[in-house]
PDB file of C-alpha atoms in Angstrom:
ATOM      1  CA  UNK Y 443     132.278 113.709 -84.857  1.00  0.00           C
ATOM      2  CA  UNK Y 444     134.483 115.824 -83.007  1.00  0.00           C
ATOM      3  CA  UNK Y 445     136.165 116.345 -79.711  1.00  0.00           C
ATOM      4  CA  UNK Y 446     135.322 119.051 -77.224  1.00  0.00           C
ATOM      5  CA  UNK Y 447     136.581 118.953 -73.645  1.00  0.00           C
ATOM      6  CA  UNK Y 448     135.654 121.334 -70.622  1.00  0.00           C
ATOM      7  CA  UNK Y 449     137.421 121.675 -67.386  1.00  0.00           C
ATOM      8  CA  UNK Y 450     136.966 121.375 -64.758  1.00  0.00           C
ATOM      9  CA  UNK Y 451     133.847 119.150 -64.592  1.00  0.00           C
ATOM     10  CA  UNK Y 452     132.577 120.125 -61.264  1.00  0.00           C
ATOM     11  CA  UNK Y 453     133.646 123.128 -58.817  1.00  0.00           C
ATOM     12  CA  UNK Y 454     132.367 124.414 -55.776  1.00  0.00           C
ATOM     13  CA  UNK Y 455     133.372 127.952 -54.716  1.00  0.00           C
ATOM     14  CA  UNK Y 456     131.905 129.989 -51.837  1.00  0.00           C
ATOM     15  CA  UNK Y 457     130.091 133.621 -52.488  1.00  0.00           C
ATOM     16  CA  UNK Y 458     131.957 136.504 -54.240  1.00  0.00           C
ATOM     17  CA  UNK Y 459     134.758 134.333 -55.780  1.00  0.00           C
ATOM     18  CA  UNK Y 460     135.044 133.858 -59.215  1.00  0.00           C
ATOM     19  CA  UNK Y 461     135.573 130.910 -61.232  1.00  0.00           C
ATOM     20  CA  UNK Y 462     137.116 130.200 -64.505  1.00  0.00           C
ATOM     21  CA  UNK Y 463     135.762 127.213 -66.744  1.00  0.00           C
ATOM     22  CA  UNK Y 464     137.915 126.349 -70.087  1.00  0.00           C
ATOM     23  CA  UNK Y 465     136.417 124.989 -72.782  1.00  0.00           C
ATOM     24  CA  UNK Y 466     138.818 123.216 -75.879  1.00  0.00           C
ATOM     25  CA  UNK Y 467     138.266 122.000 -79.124  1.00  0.00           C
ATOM     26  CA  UNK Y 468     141.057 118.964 -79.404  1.00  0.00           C
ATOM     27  CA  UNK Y 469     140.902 117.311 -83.221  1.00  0.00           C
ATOM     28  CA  UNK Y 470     139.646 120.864 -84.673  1.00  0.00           C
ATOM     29  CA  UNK Y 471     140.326 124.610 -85.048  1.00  0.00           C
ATOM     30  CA  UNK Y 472     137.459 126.794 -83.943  1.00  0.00           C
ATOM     31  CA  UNK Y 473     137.112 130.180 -84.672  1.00  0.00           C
ATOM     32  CA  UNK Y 474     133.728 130.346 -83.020  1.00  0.00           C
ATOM     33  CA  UNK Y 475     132.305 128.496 -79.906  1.00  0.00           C
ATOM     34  CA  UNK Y 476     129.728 129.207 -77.597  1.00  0.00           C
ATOM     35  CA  UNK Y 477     128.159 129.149 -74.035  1.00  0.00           C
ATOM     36  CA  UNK Y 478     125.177 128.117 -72.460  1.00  0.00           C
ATOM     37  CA  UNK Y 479     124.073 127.187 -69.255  1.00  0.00           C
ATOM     38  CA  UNK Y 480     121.718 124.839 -68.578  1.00  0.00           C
ATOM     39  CA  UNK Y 481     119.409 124.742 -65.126  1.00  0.00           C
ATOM     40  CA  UNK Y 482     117.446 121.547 -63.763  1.00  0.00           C
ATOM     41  CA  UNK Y 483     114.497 120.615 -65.991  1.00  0.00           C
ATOM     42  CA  UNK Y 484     114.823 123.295 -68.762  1.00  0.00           C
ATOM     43  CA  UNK Y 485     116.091 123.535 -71.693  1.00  0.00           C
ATOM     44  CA  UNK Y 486     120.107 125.306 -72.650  1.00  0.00           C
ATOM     45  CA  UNK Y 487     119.903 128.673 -72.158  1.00  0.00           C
ATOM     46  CA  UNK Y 488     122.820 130.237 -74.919  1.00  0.00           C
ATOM     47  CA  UNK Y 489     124.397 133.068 -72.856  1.00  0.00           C
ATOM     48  CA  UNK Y 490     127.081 133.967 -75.709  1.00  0.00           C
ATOM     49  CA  UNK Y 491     129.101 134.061 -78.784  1.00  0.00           C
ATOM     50  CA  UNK Y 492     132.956 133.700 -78.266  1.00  0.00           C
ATOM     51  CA  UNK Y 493     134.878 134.387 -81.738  1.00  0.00           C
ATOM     52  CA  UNK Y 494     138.211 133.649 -81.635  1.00  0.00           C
ATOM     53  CA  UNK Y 495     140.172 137.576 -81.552  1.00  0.00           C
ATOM     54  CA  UNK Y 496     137.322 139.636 -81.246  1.00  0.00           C
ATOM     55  CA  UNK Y 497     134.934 139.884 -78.641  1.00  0.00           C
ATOM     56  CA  UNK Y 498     132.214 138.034 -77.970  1.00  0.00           C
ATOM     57  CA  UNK Y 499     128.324 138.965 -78.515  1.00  0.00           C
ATOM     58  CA  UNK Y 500     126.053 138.498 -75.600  1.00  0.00           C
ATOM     59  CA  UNK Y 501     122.765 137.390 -75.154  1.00  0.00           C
ATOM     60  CA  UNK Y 502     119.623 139.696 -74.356  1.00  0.00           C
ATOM     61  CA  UNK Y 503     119.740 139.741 -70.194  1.00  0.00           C
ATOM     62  CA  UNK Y 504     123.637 138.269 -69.693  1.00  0.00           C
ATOM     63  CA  UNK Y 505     125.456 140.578 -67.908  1.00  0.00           C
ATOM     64  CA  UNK Y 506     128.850 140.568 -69.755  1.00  0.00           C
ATOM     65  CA  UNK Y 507     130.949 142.477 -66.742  1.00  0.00           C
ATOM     66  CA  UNK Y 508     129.970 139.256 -64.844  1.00  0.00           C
ATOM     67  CA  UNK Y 509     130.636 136.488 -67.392  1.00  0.00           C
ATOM     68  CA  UNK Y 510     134.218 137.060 -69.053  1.00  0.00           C
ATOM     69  CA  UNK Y 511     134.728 135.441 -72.114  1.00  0.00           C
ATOM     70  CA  UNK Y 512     137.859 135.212 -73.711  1.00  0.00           C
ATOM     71  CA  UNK Y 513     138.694 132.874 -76.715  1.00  0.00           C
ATOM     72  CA  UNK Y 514     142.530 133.970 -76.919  1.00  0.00           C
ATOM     73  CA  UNK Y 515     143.120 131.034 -79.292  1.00  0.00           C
ATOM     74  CA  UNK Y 516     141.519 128.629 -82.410  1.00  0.00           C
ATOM     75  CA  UNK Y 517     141.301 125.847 -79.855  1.00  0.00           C
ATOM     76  CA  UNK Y 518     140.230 127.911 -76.327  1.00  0.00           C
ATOM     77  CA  UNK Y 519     137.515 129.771 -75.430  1.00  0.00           C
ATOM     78  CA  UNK Y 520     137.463 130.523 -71.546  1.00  0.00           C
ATOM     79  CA  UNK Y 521     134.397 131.684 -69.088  1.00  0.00           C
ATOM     80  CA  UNK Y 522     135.091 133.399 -66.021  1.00  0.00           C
ATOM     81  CA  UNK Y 523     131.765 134.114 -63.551  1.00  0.00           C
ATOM     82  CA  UNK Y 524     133.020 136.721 -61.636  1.00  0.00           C
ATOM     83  CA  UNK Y 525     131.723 137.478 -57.806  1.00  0.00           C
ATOM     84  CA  UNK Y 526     129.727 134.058 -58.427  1.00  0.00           C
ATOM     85  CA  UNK Y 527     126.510 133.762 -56.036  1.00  0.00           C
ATOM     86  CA  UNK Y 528     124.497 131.012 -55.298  1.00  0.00           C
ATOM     87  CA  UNK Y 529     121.551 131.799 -57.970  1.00  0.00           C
ATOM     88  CA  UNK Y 530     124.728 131.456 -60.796  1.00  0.00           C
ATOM     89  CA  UNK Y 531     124.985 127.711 -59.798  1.00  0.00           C
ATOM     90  CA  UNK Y 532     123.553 125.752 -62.873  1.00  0.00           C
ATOM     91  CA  UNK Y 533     125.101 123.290 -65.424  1.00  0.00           C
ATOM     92  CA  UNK Y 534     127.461 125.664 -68.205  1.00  0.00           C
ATOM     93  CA  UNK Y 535     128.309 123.920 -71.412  1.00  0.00           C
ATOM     94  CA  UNK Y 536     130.373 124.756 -74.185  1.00  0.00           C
ATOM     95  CA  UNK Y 537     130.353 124.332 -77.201  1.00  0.00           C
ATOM     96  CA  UNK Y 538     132.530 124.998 -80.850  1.00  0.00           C
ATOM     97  CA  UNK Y 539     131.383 125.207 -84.270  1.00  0.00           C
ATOM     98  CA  UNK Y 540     133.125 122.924 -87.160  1.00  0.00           C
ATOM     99  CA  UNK Y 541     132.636 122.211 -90.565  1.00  0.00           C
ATOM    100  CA  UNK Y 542     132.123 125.272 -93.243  1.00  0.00           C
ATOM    101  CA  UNK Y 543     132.091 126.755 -95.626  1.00  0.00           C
ATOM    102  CA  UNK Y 544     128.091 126.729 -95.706  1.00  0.00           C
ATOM    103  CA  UNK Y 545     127.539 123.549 -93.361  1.00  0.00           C
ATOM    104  CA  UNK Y 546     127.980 123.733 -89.543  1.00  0.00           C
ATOM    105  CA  UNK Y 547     127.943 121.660 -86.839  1.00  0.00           C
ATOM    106  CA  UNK Y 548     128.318 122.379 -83.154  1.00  0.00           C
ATOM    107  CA  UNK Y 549     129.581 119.839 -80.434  1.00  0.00           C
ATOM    108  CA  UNK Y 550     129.482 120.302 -77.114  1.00  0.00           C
ATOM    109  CA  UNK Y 551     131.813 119.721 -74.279  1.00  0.00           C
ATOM    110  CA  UNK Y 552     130.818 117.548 -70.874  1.00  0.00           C
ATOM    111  CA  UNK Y 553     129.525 120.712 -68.982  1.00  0.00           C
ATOM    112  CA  UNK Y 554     130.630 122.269 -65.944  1.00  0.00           C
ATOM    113  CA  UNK Y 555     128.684 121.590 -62.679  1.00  0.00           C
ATOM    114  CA  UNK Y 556     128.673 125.112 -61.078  1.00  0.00           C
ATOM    115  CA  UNK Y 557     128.238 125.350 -57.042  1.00  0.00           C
ATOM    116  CA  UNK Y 558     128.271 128.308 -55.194  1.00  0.00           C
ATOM    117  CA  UNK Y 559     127.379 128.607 -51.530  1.00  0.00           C
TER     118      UNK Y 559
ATOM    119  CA  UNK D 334     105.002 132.682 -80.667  1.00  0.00           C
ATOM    120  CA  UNK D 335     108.299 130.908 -79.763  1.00  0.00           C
ATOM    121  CA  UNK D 336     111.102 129.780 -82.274  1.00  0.00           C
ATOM    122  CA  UNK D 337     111.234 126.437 -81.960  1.00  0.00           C
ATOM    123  CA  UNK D 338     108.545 124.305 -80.693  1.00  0.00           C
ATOM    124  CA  UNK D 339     108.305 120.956 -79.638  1.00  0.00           C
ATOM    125  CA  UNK D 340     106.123 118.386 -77.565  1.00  0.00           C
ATOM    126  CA  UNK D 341     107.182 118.110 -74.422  1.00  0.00           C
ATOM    127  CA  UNK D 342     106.169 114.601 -73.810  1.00  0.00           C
ATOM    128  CA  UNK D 343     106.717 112.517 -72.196  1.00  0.00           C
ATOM    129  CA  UNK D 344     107.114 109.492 -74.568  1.00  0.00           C
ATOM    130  CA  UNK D 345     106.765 106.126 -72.657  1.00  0.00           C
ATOM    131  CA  UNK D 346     107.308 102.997 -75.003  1.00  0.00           C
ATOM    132  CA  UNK D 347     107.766  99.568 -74.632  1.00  0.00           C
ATOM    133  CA  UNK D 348     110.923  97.888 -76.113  1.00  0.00           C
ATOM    134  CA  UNK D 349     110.971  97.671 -80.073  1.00  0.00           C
ATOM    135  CA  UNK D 350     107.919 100.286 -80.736  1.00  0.00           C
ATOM    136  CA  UNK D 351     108.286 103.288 -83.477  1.00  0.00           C
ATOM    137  CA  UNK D 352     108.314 106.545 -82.069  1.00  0.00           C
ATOM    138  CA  UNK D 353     107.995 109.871 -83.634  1.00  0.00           C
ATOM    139  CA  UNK D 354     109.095 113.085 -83.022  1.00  0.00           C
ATOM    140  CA  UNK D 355     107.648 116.604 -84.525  1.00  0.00           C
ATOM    141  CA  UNK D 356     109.690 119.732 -83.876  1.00  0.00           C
ATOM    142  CA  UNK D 357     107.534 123.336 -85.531  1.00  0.00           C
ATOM    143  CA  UNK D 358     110.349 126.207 -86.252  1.00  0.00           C
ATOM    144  CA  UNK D 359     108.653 129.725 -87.075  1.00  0.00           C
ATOM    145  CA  UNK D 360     111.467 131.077 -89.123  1.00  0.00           C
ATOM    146  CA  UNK D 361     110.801 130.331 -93.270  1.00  0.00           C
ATOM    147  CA  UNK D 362     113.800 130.560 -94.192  1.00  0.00           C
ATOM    148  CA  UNK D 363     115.979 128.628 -91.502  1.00  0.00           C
ATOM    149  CA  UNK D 364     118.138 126.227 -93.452  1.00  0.00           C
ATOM    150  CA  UNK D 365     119.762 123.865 -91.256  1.00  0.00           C
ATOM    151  CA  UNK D 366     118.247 121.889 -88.397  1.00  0.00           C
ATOM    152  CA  UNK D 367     119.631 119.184 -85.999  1.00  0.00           C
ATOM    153  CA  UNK D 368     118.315 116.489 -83.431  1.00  0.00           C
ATOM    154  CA  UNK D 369     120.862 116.176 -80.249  1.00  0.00           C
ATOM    155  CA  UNK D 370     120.386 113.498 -77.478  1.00  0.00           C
ATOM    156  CA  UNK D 371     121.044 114.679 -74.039  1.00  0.00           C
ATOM    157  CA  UNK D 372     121.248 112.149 -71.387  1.00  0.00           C
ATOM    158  CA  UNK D 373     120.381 113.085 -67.458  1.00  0.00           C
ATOM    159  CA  UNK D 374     123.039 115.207 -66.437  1.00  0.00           C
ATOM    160  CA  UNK D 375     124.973 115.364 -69.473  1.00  0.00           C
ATOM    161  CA  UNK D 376     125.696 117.287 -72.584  1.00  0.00           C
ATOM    162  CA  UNK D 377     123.764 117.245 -75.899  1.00  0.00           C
ATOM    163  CA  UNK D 378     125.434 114.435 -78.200  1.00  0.00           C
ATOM    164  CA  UNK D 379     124.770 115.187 -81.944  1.00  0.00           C
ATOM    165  CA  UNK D 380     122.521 112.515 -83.244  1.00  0.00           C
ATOM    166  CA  UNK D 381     121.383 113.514 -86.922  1.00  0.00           C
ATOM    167  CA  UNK D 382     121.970 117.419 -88.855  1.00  0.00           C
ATOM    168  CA  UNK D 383     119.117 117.334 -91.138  1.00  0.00           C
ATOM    169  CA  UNK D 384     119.569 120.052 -94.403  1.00  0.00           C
ATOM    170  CA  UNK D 385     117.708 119.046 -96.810  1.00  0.00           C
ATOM    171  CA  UNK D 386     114.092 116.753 -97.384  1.00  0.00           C
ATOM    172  CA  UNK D 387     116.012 114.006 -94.746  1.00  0.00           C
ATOM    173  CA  UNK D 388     118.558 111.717 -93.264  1.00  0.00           C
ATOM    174  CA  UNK D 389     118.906 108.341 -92.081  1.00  0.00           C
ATOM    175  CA  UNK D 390     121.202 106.446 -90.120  1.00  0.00           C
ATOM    176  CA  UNK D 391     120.024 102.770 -88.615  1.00  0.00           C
ATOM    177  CA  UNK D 392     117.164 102.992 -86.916  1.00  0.00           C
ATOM    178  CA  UNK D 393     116.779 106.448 -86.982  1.00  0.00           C
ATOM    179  CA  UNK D 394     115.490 108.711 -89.670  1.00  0.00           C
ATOM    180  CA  UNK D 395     114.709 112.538 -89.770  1.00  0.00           C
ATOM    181  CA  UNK D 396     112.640 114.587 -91.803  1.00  0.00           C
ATOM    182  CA  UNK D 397     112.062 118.032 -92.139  1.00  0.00           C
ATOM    183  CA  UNK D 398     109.291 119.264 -94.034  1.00  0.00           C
ATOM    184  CA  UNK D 399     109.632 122.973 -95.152  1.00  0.00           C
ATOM    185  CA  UNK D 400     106.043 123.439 -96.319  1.00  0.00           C
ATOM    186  CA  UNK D 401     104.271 122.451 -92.979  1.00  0.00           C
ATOM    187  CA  UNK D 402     108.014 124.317 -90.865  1.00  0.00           C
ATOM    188  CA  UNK D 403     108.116 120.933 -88.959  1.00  0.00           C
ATOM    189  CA  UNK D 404     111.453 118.358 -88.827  1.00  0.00           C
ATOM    190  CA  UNK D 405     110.750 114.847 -87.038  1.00  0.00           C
ATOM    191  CA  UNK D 406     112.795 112.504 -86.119  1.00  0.00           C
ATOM    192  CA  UNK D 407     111.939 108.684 -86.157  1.00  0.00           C
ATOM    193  CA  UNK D 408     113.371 105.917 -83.940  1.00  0.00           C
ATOM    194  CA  UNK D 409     112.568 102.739 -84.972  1.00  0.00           C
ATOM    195  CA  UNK D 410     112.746  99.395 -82.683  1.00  0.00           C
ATOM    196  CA  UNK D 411     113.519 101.453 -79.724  1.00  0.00           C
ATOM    197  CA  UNK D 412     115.825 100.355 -77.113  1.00  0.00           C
ATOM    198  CA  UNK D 413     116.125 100.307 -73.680  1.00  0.00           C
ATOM    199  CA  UNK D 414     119.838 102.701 -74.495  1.00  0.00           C
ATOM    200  CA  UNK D 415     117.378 105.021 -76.448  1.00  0.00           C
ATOM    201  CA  UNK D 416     115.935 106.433 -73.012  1.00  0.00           C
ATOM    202  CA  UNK D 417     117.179 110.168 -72.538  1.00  0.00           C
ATOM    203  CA  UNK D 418     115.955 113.691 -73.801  1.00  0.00           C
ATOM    204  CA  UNK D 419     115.618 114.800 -77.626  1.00  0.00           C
ATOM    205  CA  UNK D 420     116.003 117.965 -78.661  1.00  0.00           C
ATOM    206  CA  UNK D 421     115.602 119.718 -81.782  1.00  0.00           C
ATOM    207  CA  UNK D 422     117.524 122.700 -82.911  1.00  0.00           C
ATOM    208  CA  UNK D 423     117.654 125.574 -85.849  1.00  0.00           C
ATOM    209  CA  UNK D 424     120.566 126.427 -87.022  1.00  0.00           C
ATOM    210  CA  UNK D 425     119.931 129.153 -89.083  1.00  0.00           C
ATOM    211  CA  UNK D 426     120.931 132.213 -86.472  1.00  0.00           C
ATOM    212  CA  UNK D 427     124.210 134.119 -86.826  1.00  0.00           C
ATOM    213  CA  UNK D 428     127.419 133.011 -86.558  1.00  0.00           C
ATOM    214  CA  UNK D 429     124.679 129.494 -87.227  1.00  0.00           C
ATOM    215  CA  UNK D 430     124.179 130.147 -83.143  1.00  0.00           C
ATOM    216  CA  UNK D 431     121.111 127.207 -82.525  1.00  0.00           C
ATOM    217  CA  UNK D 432     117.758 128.158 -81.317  1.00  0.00           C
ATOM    218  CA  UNK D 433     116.679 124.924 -79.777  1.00  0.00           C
ATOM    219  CA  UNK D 434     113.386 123.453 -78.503  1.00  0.00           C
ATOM    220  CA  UNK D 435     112.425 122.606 -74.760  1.00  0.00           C
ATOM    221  CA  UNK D 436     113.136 118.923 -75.616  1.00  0.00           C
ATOM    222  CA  UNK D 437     110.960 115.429 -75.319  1.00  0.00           C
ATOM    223  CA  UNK D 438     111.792 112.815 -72.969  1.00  0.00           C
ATOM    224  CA  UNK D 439     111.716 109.164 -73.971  1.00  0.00           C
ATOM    225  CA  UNK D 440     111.510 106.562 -71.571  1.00  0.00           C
ATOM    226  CA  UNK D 441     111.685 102.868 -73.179  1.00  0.00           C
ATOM    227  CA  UNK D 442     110.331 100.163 -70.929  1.00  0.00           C
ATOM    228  CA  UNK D 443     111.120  96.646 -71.362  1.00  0.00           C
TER     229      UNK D 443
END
């Protein structure tokens, strides 16, 4: 397996703040990891790409002004919901990519628990 | 039609029953494909990356049958600790992104 940790696990931030959720890989370089966010009942939703250096590639309907993403190193990949609102609360979990040359495998960290009110 | 398919369930067994899985992917030539385990409230765990006819581990055993598009996955003498959602996932998109299904829940009774 491999290690993937997300922090924080939980955070609570009022209307028009924005929030930063980091996302590592700790036993493995990745040069690719990616976000999703997950709400109550349904399926994860993959909002976007982050590739270490260049920037990352967005899903159809994700507004990328609103969610930065920044993966400034092999091992970090950071996701900043700017001016959150309450319809942006939801369950966001990372993920990073190992293995290669042709097989892949992605593990995922413990999610962040997103509240805004 | 939507990528990746799966029955939504749910699955209600009792304690040491075989229960199967089917996942349908629409793409033909998706090459990689993986089962995950996500418990309530927590994130997918890996559980089996299937790339060619099938793999095994214990009690658990996925196929994937490229003729028919379907994978399954197989849990054999189910436990109580087998409880949570299954999903299945194609991992054929760029940058091997995963297109996953809407999951099946599994409840295991005693």
């Amino acid at each position: 397996g491999a290690v993937v940790s997300q922090h924080p696990s939980r955070v609570i931030c009022k209307s028009g703040t924005s929030v930063k959720i980091e996302c590592r890989s700790l036993d493995f370089q990745a040069t690719t990891m990616f976000w999703y966010r997950q709400f109550p009942k349904q399926s994860l939703m993959l909002m976007a790409t982050s590739n270490e250096g260049s920037k990352a590639t967005y899903e159809q309907g994700v507004e990328k002004d609103k969610f930065l993403i920044n993966h400034a190193s092999l091992t970090l990949s950071t996701l900043t919901v700017t001016s959150a609102h309450p319809e942006d609360s939801s369950f966001y979990i990372c993920s990073a990519l190992k293995g290669g040359p042709s097989i892949y495998e992605q593990y995922f960290g413990p999610g962040t628990r997103l509240t805004v009110t | 039609r939507k990528e990746v398919e799966q029955d939504p369930g749910p699955f209600n067994v009792p304690e040491g029953a075989t229960v199967a899985f089917n996942c349908t992917y629409s793409n033909s030539a998706s090459q990689s494909f993986f089962w995950y385990r996500q418990d309530c409230r927590k994130e997918p765990k890996l559980l089996m990356s299937v790339y060619s006819s099938g793999n095994e581990d214990g009690r658990f055993t996925a196929q994937l049958n490229r003729a028919s598009q379907y994978i399954s996955l197989l849990i054999r003498d189910s436990k109580l600790s087998d409880s949570a959602t299954y999903l299945c996932a194609d991992g054929t998109g760029a940058n091997s992104k995963l297109t996953f299904g809407k999951g099946i829940t599994l409840s295991v009774r005693p």
